[in-house]
Amino acid sequence: MFNKLSQDDNKRIKALLSFVLIILFWLSAGVALTIFFRTIITSISPSFAISTYYRYIEINLSFFAMALGLYVSLKYIMNIRLRQLVSRFDKYNRMYLLIPFVITIIALILYLVIGSISGYKEVAFNDIAIKERLIFLVIILILTPFQCFMEEILYRGVLLRAIVGEFSDENKLISIIASIIVAIAFTLPHLSNPEVASYNYFPLIYYFIFGFLTSIFTLHYKSVEIAIAVHSANNLFVALICNYPSSALSSQSLFLETQEKAHYFDYLVLLLIFLAIYIALKKVSVKKKDN
């Protein structure tokens, strides 16, 4: 099928086929898996089936189906290892994970503190039992990084590869167009999130900006690691530190926003986070070269 195509076109088509296959696994096997577990849990413990614990677990079940689709795609279509999908380099770059993660968490905490003090954000302490909070901590620390990893691999790893081939930003215009396409694709599944309607579609712009910036950074640094780190930090912050009404990631976080109010400074904070990451990684790169 691919014999008459160039090597790069061959990889793009395989990546596109893989993207479609993973989506099919996500939507079909994911739904089946969710219904299967809901049926079992409801029959065993109806009270647990309506608990916040189970709702958080259930919303992440479909990503295990996505992982199965990814495995099939890597083994039988793209014929590459997972590491090759994450980065063009021989080794994982810990700095690409650590620096963006720390910067994102610190920035979001500072934004929460400043917003609370100024009255821009209205938050309240979520007073729940320590045992309940610890159970949630374990569930979130296991599921959330996995969910973020799978989403980033799907969009920044597979779909971006289907558009530009191997990670490359040599043609800036193509990089921008590809990042816009991936950002739109990333935003579309979030249309069903409960917060979208509650916040007058304000979150959709946030998802698009996030999808665009993570795609640009993936192409520039030839690695999905930065996108994985920022996505994980953002979702862990929401799930563990401060959640908001109508959140798709319903959890027992430390604090809860008390009003459904669109915070337009969120866009600025997101841009500042990526700017800080760029500056920090540039300084680290210069320091390594000097050494």
PDB file of C-alpha atoms in Angstrom:
ATOM      1  CA  MET A   1       0.000   0.000   0.000  1.00  0.00           C
ATOM      2  CA  PHE A   2       2.788   2.417   0.933  1.00  0.00           C
ATOM      3  CA  ASN A   3       5.539   1.208  -1.454  1.00  0.00           C
ATOM      4  CA  LYS A   4       5.210   4.082  -3.970  1.00  0.00           C
ATOM      5  CA  LEU A   5       5.143   6.821  -1.321  1.00  0.00           C
ATOM      6  CA  SER A   6       8.093   8.719   0.082  1.00  0.00           C
ATOM      7  CA  GLN A   7       9.298   7.686   3.531  1.00  0.00           C
ATOM      8  CA  ASP A   8       7.875  10.870   5.104  1.00  0.00           C
ATOM      9  CA  ASP A   9       4.468  10.483   3.400  1.00  0.00           C
ATOM     10  CA  ASN A  10       4.452   6.864   4.496  1.00  0.00           C
ATOM     11  CA  LYS A  11       4.907   7.897   8.141  1.00  0.00           C
ATOM     12  CA  ARG A  12       2.221  10.583   7.882  1.00  0.00           C
ATOM     13  CA  ILE A  13      -0.387   8.201   6.481  1.00  0.00           C
ATOM     14  CA  LYS A  14       0.424   5.581   9.101  1.00  0.00           C
ATOM     15  CA  ALA A  15       0.113   8.231  11.824  1.00  0.00           C
ATOM     16  CA  LEU A  16      -3.237   9.393  10.423  1.00  0.00           C
ATOM     17  CA  LEU A  17      -4.553   5.811  10.304  1.00  0.00           C
ATOM     18  CA  SER A  18      -3.331   5.351  13.859  1.00  0.00           C
ATOM     19  CA  PHE A  19      -5.083   8.531  14.994  1.00  0.00           C
ATOM     20  CA  VAL A  20      -8.386   7.306  13.529  1.00  0.00           C
ATOM     21  CA  LEU A  21      -7.934   3.852  15.075  1.00  0.00           C
ATOM     22  CA  ILE A  22      -7.147   5.257  18.540  1.00  0.00           C
ATOM     23  CA  ILE A  23     -10.198   7.541  18.360  1.00  0.00           C
ATOM     24  CA  LEU A  24     -12.360   4.530  17.439  1.00  0.00           C
ATOM     25  CA  PHE A  25     -11.002   2.576  20.395  1.00  0.00           C
ATOM     26  CA  TRP A  26     -11.587   5.598  22.643  1.00  0.00           C
ATOM     27  CA  LEU A  27     -15.179   6.126  21.538  1.00  0.00           C
ATOM     28  CA  SER A  28     -16.307   2.505  21.148  1.00  0.00           C
ATOM     29  CA  ALA A  29     -14.305   0.331  23.527  1.00  0.00           C
ATOM     30  CA  GLY A  30     -14.116   3.260  25.950  1.00  0.00           C
ATOM     31  CA  VAL A  31     -17.893   3.592  26.149  1.00  0.00           C
ATOM     32  CA  ALA A  32     -18.300  -0.197  26.437  1.00  0.00           C
ATOM     33  CA  LEU A  33     -15.724  -0.334  29.238  1.00  0.00           C
ATOM     34  CA  THR A  34     -17.425   2.513  31.096  1.00  0.00           C
ATOM     35  CA  ILE A  35     -20.882   0.901  30.835  1.00  0.00           C
ATOM     36  CA  PHE A  36     -19.455  -2.469  31.873  1.00  0.00           C
ATOM     37  CA  PHE A  37     -17.850  -1.110  35.040  1.00  0.00           C
ATOM     38  CA  ARG A  38     -20.886   1.048  35.879  1.00  0.00           C
ATOM     39  CA  THR A  39     -23.118  -2.024  35.664  1.00  0.00           C
ATOM     40  CA  ILE A  40     -20.837  -4.052  37.934  1.00  0.00           C
ATOM     41  CA  ILE A  41     -20.334  -1.267  40.498  1.00  0.00           C
ATOM     42  CA  THR A  42     -24.068  -0.469  40.591  1.00  0.00           C
ATOM     43  CA  SER A  43     -24.921  -4.104  41.280  1.00  0.00           C
ATOM     44  CA  ILE A  44     -22.269  -4.406  44.000  1.00  0.00           C
ATOM     45  CA  SER A  45     -22.598  -1.013  45.693  1.00  0.00           C
ATOM     46  CA  PRO A  46     -25.219   1.471  44.423  1.00  0.00           C
ATOM     47  CA  SER A  47     -24.003   4.130  46.893  1.00  0.00           C
ATOM     48  CA  PHE A  48     -20.417   3.911  45.617  1.00  0.00           C
ATOM     49  CA  ALA A  49     -21.668   4.160  42.022  1.00  0.00           C
ATOM     50  CA  ILE A  50     -22.937   7.698  42.714  1.00  0.00           C
ATOM     51  CA  SER A  51     -19.960   8.778  44.827  1.00  0.00           C
ATOM     52  CA  THR A  52     -17.446  11.439  43.774  1.00  0.00           C
ATOM     53  CA  TYR A  53     -14.755   8.763  43.923  1.00  0.00           C
ATOM     54  CA  TYR A  54     -16.394   6.582  41.309  1.00  0.00           C
ATOM     55  CA  ARG A  55     -17.389   9.530  39.075  1.00  0.00           C
ATOM     56  CA  TYR A  56     -13.733  10.528  38.907  1.00  0.00           C
ATOM     57  CA  ILE A  57     -12.653   6.967  38.138  1.00  0.00           C
ATOM     58  CA  GLU A  58     -15.390   6.492  35.546  1.00  0.00           C
ATOM     59  CA  ILE A  59     -14.528   9.621  33.572  1.00  0.00           C
ATOM     60  CA  ASN A  60     -10.994   8.243  33.110  1.00  0.00           C
ATOM     61  CA  LEU A  61     -11.890   4.654  32.170  1.00  0.00           C
ATOM     62  CA  SER A  62     -12.103   5.380  28.439  1.00  0.00           C
ATOM     63  CA  PHE A  63      -8.417   6.332  28.404  1.00  0.00           C
ATOM     64  CA  PHE A  64      -7.515   2.696  29.067  1.00  0.00           C
ATOM     65  CA  ALA A  65      -9.345   1.835  25.842  1.00  0.00           C
ATOM     66  CA  MET A  66      -7.391   4.638  24.163  1.00  0.00           C
ATOM     67  CA  ALA A  67      -4.170   3.060  25.482  1.00  0.00           C
ATOM     68  CA  LEU A  68      -5.143  -0.244  23.889  1.00  0.00           C
ATOM     69  CA  GLY A  69      -5.718   1.537  20.572  1.00  0.00           C
ATOM     70  CA  LEU A  70      -2.313   3.188  20.927  1.00  0.00           C
ATOM     71  CA  TYR A  71      -0.656  -0.180  21.574  1.00  0.00           C
ATOM     72  CA  VAL A  72      -2.253  -1.695  18.458  1.00  0.00           C
ATOM     73  CA  SER A  73      -1.226   1.342  16.393  1.00  0.00           C
ATOM     74  CA  LEU A  74       2.388   1.315  17.584  1.00  0.00           C
ATOM     75  CA  LYS A  75       2.787  -2.415  17.025  1.00  0.00           C
ATOM     76  CA  TYR A  76       0.873  -3.024  13.805  1.00  0.00           C
ATOM     77  CA  ILE A  77       0.652   0.305  11.942  1.00  0.00           C
ATOM     78  CA  MET A  78       3.465   2.698  12.821  1.00  0.00           C
ATOM     79  CA  ASN A  79       5.914  -0.025  13.879  1.00  0.00           C
ATOM     80  CA  ILE A  80       7.726   2.238  16.326  1.00  0.00           C
ATOM     81  CA  ARG A  81       8.308   2.316  20.071  1.00  0.00           C
ATOM     82  CA  LEU A  82       6.425   4.634  22.380  1.00  0.00           C
ATOM     83  CA  ARG A  83       9.577   6.650  23.071  1.00  0.00           C
ATOM     84  CA  GLN A  84       9.830   7.529  19.373  1.00  0.00           C
ATOM     85  CA  LEU A  85       6.318   8.946  19.547  1.00  0.00           C
ATOM     86  CA  VAL A  86       7.202  11.094  22.558  1.00  0.00           C
ATOM     87  CA  SER A  87      10.495  12.497  21.285  1.00  0.00           C
ATOM     88  CA  ARG A  88      12.904  12.505  18.353  1.00  0.00           C
ATOM     89  CA  PHE A  89      15.806  12.051  20.757  1.00  0.00           C
ATOM     90  CA  ASP A  90      17.317   8.811  22.038  1.00  0.00           C
ATOM     91  CA  LYS A  91      16.558   9.539  25.699  1.00  0.00           C
ATOM     92  CA  TYR A  92      13.708  11.105  27.618  1.00  0.00           C
ATOM     93  CA  ASN A  93      14.564  14.627  28.725  1.00  0.00           C
ATOM     94  CA  ARG A  94      13.804  15.006  32.438  1.00  0.00           C
ATOM     95  CA  MET A  95      14.184  18.779  32.242  1.00  0.00           C
ATOM     96  CA  TYR A  96      11.361  18.907  29.681  1.00  0.00           C
ATOM     97  CA  LEU A  97       9.157  17.248  32.280  1.00  0.00           C
ATOM     98  CA  LEU A  98      10.381  18.806  35.521  1.00  0.00           C
ATOM     99  CA  ILE A  99      10.761  22.499  34.594  1.00  0.00           C
ATOM    100  CA  PRO A 100       7.369  22.948  32.845  1.00  0.00           C
ATOM    101  CA  PHE A 101       5.609  20.989  35.603  1.00  0.00           C
ATOM    102  CA  VAL A 102       7.085  23.070  38.433  1.00  0.00           C
ATOM    103  CA  ILE A 103       6.548  26.389  36.627  1.00  0.00           C
ATOM    104  CA  THR A 104       2.906  25.535  35.876  1.00  0.00           C
ATOM    105  CA  ILE A 105       2.096  24.462  39.445  1.00  0.00           C
ATOM    106  CA  ILE A 106       3.800  27.501  40.996  1.00  0.00           C
ATOM    107  CA  ALA A 107       2.111  29.906  38.546  1.00  0.00           C
ATOM    108  CA  LEU A 108      -1.346  28.449  39.185  1.00  0.00           C
ATOM    109  CA  ILE A 109      -0.879  28.561  42.966  1.00  0.00           C
ATOM    110  CA  LEU A 110       0.288  32.188  42.803  1.00  0.00           C
ATOM    111  CA  TYR A 111      -2.677  33.042  40.584  1.00  0.00           C
ATOM    112  CA  LEU A 112      -5.023  31.404  43.083  1.00  0.00           C
ATOM    113  CA  VAL A 113      -3.488  33.270  46.039  1.00  0.00           C
ATOM    114  CA  ILE A 114      -3.482  36.657  44.290  1.00  0.00           C
ATOM    115  CA  GLY A 115      -6.983  36.102  42.936  1.00  0.00           C
ATOM    116  CA  SER A 116      -8.303  35.146  46.371  1.00  0.00           C
ATOM    117  CA  ILE A 117      -6.668  38.077  48.172  1.00  0.00           C
ATOM    118  CA  SER A 118      -7.851  40.589  45.575  1.00  0.00           C
ATOM    119  CA  GLY A 119     -11.364  39.144  45.492  1.00  0.00           C
ATOM    120  CA  TYR A 120     -11.089  38.333  41.801  1.00  0.00           C
ATOM    121  CA  LYS A 121     -11.616  34.675  42.666  1.00  0.00           C
ATOM    122  CA  GLU A 122     -14.017  33.562  45.379  1.00  0.00           C
ATOM    123  CA  VAL A 123     -12.844  30.316  46.945  1.00  0.00           C
ATOM    124  CA  ALA A 124     -13.701  28.331  50.050  1.00  0.00           C
ATOM    125  CA  PHE A 125     -11.858  25.615  51.944  1.00  0.00           C
ATOM    126  CA  ASN A 126     -13.260  22.174  51.205  1.00  0.00           C
ATOM    127  CA  ASP A 127     -13.590  20.673  54.672  1.00  0.00           C
ATOM    128  CA  ILE A 128     -13.654  16.885  54.308  1.00  0.00           C
ATOM    129  CA  ALA A 129     -12.247  14.010  56.343  1.00  0.00           C
ATOM    130  CA  ILE A 130      -8.513  13.313  56.029  1.00  0.00           C
ATOM    131  CA  LYS A 131      -9.192   9.680  55.087  1.00  0.00           C
ATOM    132  CA  GLU A 132     -11.460  10.756  52.240  1.00  0.00           C
ATOM    133  CA  ARG A 133      -8.896  13.270  51.008  1.00  0.00           C
ATOM    134  CA  LEU A 134      -6.107  10.670  51.065  1.00  0.00           C
ATOM    135  CA  ILE A 135      -8.217   8.199  49.074  1.00  0.00           C
ATOM    136  CA  PHE A 136      -8.826  10.890  46.479  1.00  0.00           C
ATOM    137  CA  LEU A 137      -5.124  11.763  46.441  1.00  0.00           C
ATOM    138  CA  VAL A 138      -4.184   8.204  45.516  1.00  0.00           C
ATOM    139  CA  ILE A 139      -6.876   7.947  42.815  1.00  0.00           C
ATOM    140  CA  ILE A 140      -5.925  11.287  41.254  1.00  0.00           C
ATOM    141  CA  LEU A 141      -2.159  10.705  41.327  1.00  0.00           C
ATOM    142  CA  ILE A 142      -2.664   7.427  39.459  1.00  0.00           C
ATOM    143  CA  LEU A 143      -5.323   8.394  36.929  1.00  0.00           C
ATOM    144  CA  THR A 144      -4.695  12.072  36.098  1.00  0.00           C
ATOM    145  CA  PRO A 145      -1.098  11.841  34.798  1.00  0.00           C
ATOM    146  CA  PHE A 146      -2.149   8.787  32.763  1.00  0.00           C
ATOM    147  CA  GLN A 147      -5.133  10.666  31.271  1.00  0.00           C
ATOM    148  CA  CYS A 148      -2.968  13.687  30.394  1.00  0.00           C
ATOM    149  CA  PHE A 149      -0.253  11.463  28.916  1.00  0.00           C
ATOM    150  CA  MET A 150      -2.748   9.685  26.667  1.00  0.00           C
ATOM    151  CA  GLU A 151      -4.356  12.916  25.430  1.00  0.00           C
ATOM    152  CA  GLU A 152      -0.994  14.484  24.642  1.00  0.00           C
ATOM    153  CA  ILE A 153       0.261  11.368  22.852  1.00  0.00           C
ATOM    154  CA  LEU A 154      -2.936  11.294  20.786  1.00  0.00           C
ATOM    155  CA  TYR A 155      -2.908  14.949  19.724  1.00  0.00           C
ATOM    156  CA  ARG A 156       0.689  16.141  20.010  1.00  0.00           C
ATOM    157  CA  GLY A 157       2.267  12.753  19.296  1.00  0.00           C
ATOM    158  CA  VAL A 158       0.100  11.048  16.672  1.00  0.00           C
ATOM    159  CA  LEU A 159      -2.045  13.756  15.024  1.00  0.00           C
ATOM    160  CA  LEU A 160       0.766  16.304  14.815  1.00  0.00           C
ATOM    161  CA  ARG A 161       2.970  13.622  13.263  1.00  0.00           C
ATOM    162  CA  ALA A 162       0.228  12.878  10.727  1.00  0.00           C
ATOM    163  CA  ILE A 163       0.288  16.531   9.614  1.00  0.00           C
ATOM    164  CA  VAL A 164       3.997  17.427   9.651  1.00  0.00           C
ATOM    165  CA  GLY A 165       5.681  14.014   9.634  1.00  0.00           C
ATOM    166  CA  GLU A 166       8.616  13.809  12.032  1.00  0.00           C
ATOM    167  CA  PHE A 167       8.611  16.627  14.588  1.00  0.00           C
ATOM    168  CA  SER A 168       9.884  19.633  12.655  1.00  0.00           C
ATOM    169  CA  ASP A 169       9.429  23.401  12.785  1.00  0.00           C
ATOM    170  CA  GLU A 170      11.630  24.325   9.831  1.00  0.00           C
ATOM    171  CA  ASN A 171       8.648  25.814   7.996  1.00  0.00           C
ATOM    172  CA  LYS A 172       7.086  28.228  10.518  1.00  0.00           C
ATOM    173  CA  LEU A 173       3.880  28.694   8.515  1.00  0.00           C
ATOM    174  CA  ILE A 174       3.260  24.940   8.340  1.00  0.00           C
ATOM    175  CA  SER A 175       4.003  24.683  12.066  1.00  0.00           C
ATOM    176  CA  ILE A 176       1.407  27.362  12.852  1.00  0.00           C
ATOM    177  CA  ILE A 177      -1.229  25.831  10.553  1.00  0.00           C
ATOM    178  CA  ALA A 178      -0.583  22.337  11.961  1.00  0.00           C
ATOM    179  CA  SER A 179      -0.805  23.676  15.523  1.00  0.00           C
ATOM    180  CA  ILE A 180      -4.138  25.370  14.753  1.00  0.00           C
ATOM    181  CA  ILE A 181      -5.545  22.136  13.305  1.00  0.00           C
ATOM    182  CA  VAL A 182      -4.387  20.114  16.313  1.00  0.00           C
ATOM    183  CA  ALA A 183      -5.732  22.775  18.704  1.00  0.00           C
ATOM    184  CA  ILE A 184      -9.165  22.562  17.062  1.00  0.00           C
ATOM    185  CA  ALA A 185      -9.079  18.750  17.223  1.00  0.00           C
ATOM    186  CA  PHE A 186      -8.082  18.957  20.897  1.00  0.00           C
ATOM    187  CA  THR A 187     -10.909  21.418  21.662  1.00  0.00           C
ATOM    188  CA  LEU A 188     -13.718  19.457  19.970  1.00  0.00           C
ATOM    189  CA  PRO A 189     -14.005  16.581  22.508  1.00  0.00           C
ATOM    190  CA  HIS A 190     -14.281  19.179  25.291  1.00  0.00           C
ATOM    191  CA  LEU A 191     -17.542  20.501  23.816  1.00  0.00           C
ATOM    192  CA  SER A 192     -19.413  17.953  25.927  1.00  0.00           C
ATOM    193  CA  ASN A 193     -17.739  19.054  29.178  1.00  0.00           C
ATOM    194  CA  PRO A 194     -20.301  20.431  31.658  1.00  0.00           C
ATOM    195  CA  GLU A 195     -18.296  23.609  32.355  1.00  0.00           C
ATOM    196  CA  VAL A 196     -18.504  24.731  28.714  1.00  0.00           C
ATOM    197  CA  ALA A 197     -22.187  25.694  28.868  1.00  0.00           C
ATOM    198  CA  SER A 198     -22.003  26.843  32.496  1.00  0.00           C
ATOM    199  CA  TYR A 199     -19.243  29.344  31.693  1.00  0.00           C
ATOM    200  CA  ASN A 200     -20.761  30.579  28.404  1.00  0.00           C
ATOM    201  CA  TYR A 201     -18.230  28.681  26.268  1.00  0.00           C
ATOM    202  CA  PHE A 202     -15.340  30.610  27.857  1.00  0.00           C
ATOM    203  CA  PRO A 203     -13.344  27.374  28.471  1.00  0.00           C
ATOM    204  CA  LEU A 204     -13.287  26.513  24.751  1.00  0.00           C
ATOM    205  CA  ILE A 205     -10.971  29.446  24.019  1.00  0.00           C
ATOM    206  CA  TYR A 206      -8.739  28.290  26.871  1.00  0.00           C
ATOM    207  CA  TYR A 207      -8.630  24.744  25.456  1.00  0.00           C
ATOM    208  CA  PHE A 208      -7.788  26.096  22.004  1.00  0.00           C
ATOM    209  CA  ILE A 209      -4.958  28.319  23.298  1.00  0.00           C
ATOM    210  CA  PHE A 210      -3.626  25.419  25.349  1.00  0.00           C
ATOM    211  CA  GLY A 211      -3.785  23.061  22.369  1.00  0.00           C
ATOM    212  CA  PHE A 212      -2.077  25.580  20.111  1.00  0.00           C
ATOM    213  CA  LEU A 213       0.768  26.432  22.495  1.00  0.00           C
ATOM    214  CA  THR A 214       1.498  22.811  23.408  1.00  0.00           C
ATOM    215  CA  SER A 215       1.641  21.953  19.698  1.00  0.00           C
ATOM    216  CA  ILE A 216       4.015  24.843  18.950  1.00  0.00           C
ATOM    217  CA  PHE A 217       6.272  23.805  21.833  1.00  0.00           C
ATOM    218  CA  THR A 218       6.166  20.162  20.719  1.00  0.00           C
ATOM    219  CA  LEU A 219       7.403  21.119  17.261  1.00  0.00           C
ATOM    220  CA  HIS A 220       9.992  23.589  18.533  1.00  0.00           C
ATOM    221  CA  TYR A 221      11.535  21.223  21.095  1.00  0.00           C
ATOM    222  CA  LYS A 222      10.800  18.067  19.046  1.00  0.00           C
ATOM    223  CA  SER A 223       9.242  16.456  22.091  1.00  0.00           C
ATOM    224  CA  VAL A 224       5.783  15.888  23.613  1.00  0.00           C
ATOM    225  CA  GLU A 225       7.255  15.899  27.129  1.00  0.00           C
ATOM    226  CA  ILE A 226       6.625  19.613  27.752  1.00  0.00           C
ATOM    227  CA  ALA A 227       2.968  19.268  26.748  1.00  0.00           C
ATOM    228  CA  ILE A 228       2.584  16.228  29.021  1.00  0.00           C
ATOM    229  CA  ALA A 229       4.149  18.100  31.952  1.00  0.00           C
ATOM    230  CA  VAL A 230       2.006  21.252  31.595  1.00  0.00           C
ATOM    231  CA  HIS A 231      -1.189  19.269  31.026  1.00  0.00           C
ATOM    232  CA  SER A 232      -0.518  17.044  34.056  1.00  0.00           C
ATOM    233  CA  ALA A 233       0.330  20.012  36.285  1.00  0.00           C
ATOM    234  CA  ASN A 234      -2.813  21.878  35.226  1.00  0.00           C
ATOM    235  CA  ASN A 235      -5.151  18.922  35.790  1.00  0.00           C
ATOM    236  CA  LEU A 236      -3.522  17.936  39.082  1.00  0.00           C
ATOM    237  CA  PHE A 237      -3.903  21.515  40.305  1.00  0.00           C
ATOM    238  CA  VAL A 238      -7.614  21.477  39.457  1.00  0.00           C
ATOM    239  CA  ALA A 239      -8.239  18.025  40.932  1.00  0.00           C
ATOM    240  CA  LEU A 240      -6.157  18.410  44.097  1.00  0.00           C
ATOM    241  CA  ILE A 241      -5.774  22.104  44.933  1.00  0.00           C
ATOM    242  CA  CYS A 242      -8.679  24.158  43.574  1.00  0.00           C
ATOM    243  CA  ASN A 243     -11.609  22.884  41.548  1.00  0.00           C
ATOM    244  CA  TYR A 244     -14.535  24.870  40.192  1.00  0.00           C
ATOM    245  CA  PRO A 245     -18.312  24.402  39.754  1.00  0.00           C
ATOM    246  CA  SER A 246     -19.469  22.182  36.858  1.00  0.00           C
ATOM    247  CA  SER A 247     -15.952  20.795  36.420  1.00  0.00           C
ATOM    248  CA  ALA A 248     -15.601  17.700  34.244  1.00  0.00           C
ATOM    249  CA  LEU A 249     -12.923  16.596  36.735  1.00  0.00           C
ATOM    250  CA  SER A 250     -15.256  16.501  39.727  1.00  0.00           C
ATOM    251  CA  SER A 251     -13.070  15.946  42.806  1.00  0.00           C
ATOM    252  CA  GLN A 252     -12.610  16.707  46.482  1.00  0.00           C
ATOM    253  CA  SER A 253      -9.930  19.362  46.038  1.00  0.00           C
ATOM    254  CA  LEU A 254      -8.430  21.385  48.887  1.00  0.00           C
ATOM    255  CA  PHE A 255     -10.329  24.514  47.813  1.00  0.00           C
ATOM    256  CA  LEU A 256     -13.436  25.093  45.707  1.00  0.00           C
ATOM    257  CA  GLU A 257     -14.454  28.146  43.701  1.00  0.00           C
ATOM    258  CA  THR A 258     -17.852  29.258  44.975  1.00  0.00           C
ATOM    259  CA  GLN A 259     -19.174  30.968  41.842  1.00  0.00           C
ATOM    260  CA  GLU A 260     -19.507  30.002  38.185  1.00  0.00           C
ATOM    261  CA  LYS A 261     -17.651  32.977  36.792  1.00  0.00           C
ATOM    262  CA  ALA A 262     -15.418  33.225  33.713  1.00  0.00           C
ATOM    263  CA  HIS A 263     -11.964  34.487  34.674  1.00  0.00           C
ATOM    264  CA  TYR A 264     -10.484  36.084  31.570  1.00  0.00           C
ATOM    265  CA  PHE A 265      -7.091  36.503  33.218  1.00  0.00           C
ATOM    266  CA  ASP A 266      -6.813  32.716  32.820  1.00  0.00           C
ATOM    267  CA  TYR A 267      -5.783  33.326  29.205  1.00  0.00           C
ATOM    268  CA  LEU A 268      -3.007  35.705  30.260  1.00  0.00           C
ATOM    269  CA  VAL A 269      -1.770  33.330  32.959  1.00  0.00           C
ATOM    270  CA  LEU A 270      -1.604  30.500  30.426  1.00  0.00           C
ATOM    271  CA  LEU A 271       0.460  32.637  28.043  1.00  0.00           C
ATOM    272  CA  LEU A 272       2.779  33.694  30.894  1.00  0.00           C
ATOM    273  CA  ILE A 273       3.286  30.061  31.909  1.00  0.00           C
ATOM    274  CA  PHE A 274       4.509  29.111  28.446  1.00  0.00           C
ATOM    275  CA  LEU A 275       6.659  32.230  28.233  1.00  0.00           C
ATOM    276  CA  ALA A 276       8.264  31.342  31.580  1.00  0.00           C
ATOM    277  CA  ILE A 277       8.861  27.774  30.377  1.00  0.00           C
ATOM    278  CA  TYR A 278      10.509  29.027  27.191  1.00  0.00           C
ATOM    279  CA  ILE A 279      12.811  31.391  29.121  1.00  0.00           C
ATOM    280  CA  ALA A 280      13.694  28.728  31.711  1.00  0.00           C
ATOM    281  CA  LEU A 281      14.496  26.063  29.113  1.00  0.00           C
ATOM    282  CA  LYS A 282      16.553  28.549  27.124  1.00  0.00           C
ATOM    283  CA  LYS A 283      18.618  29.399  30.209  1.00  0.00           C
ATOM    284  CA  VAL A 284      19.155  25.715  30.961  1.00  0.00           C
ATOM    285  CA  SER A 285      20.216  25.101  27.353  1.00  0.00           C
ATOM    286  CA  VAL A 286      22.694  28.012  27.433  1.00  0.00           C
ATOM    287  CA  LYS A 287      24.094  26.814  30.748  1.00  0.00           C
ATOM    288  CA  LYS A 288      24.644  23.312  29.364  1.00  0.00           C
ATOM    289  CA  LYS A 289      26.455  24.716  26.325  1.00  0.00           C
ATOM    290  CA  ASP A 290      28.686  26.878  28.561  1.00  0.00           C
ATOM    291  CA  ASN A 291      29.572  23.868  30.678  1.00  0.00           C
TER     292      ASN A 291
END
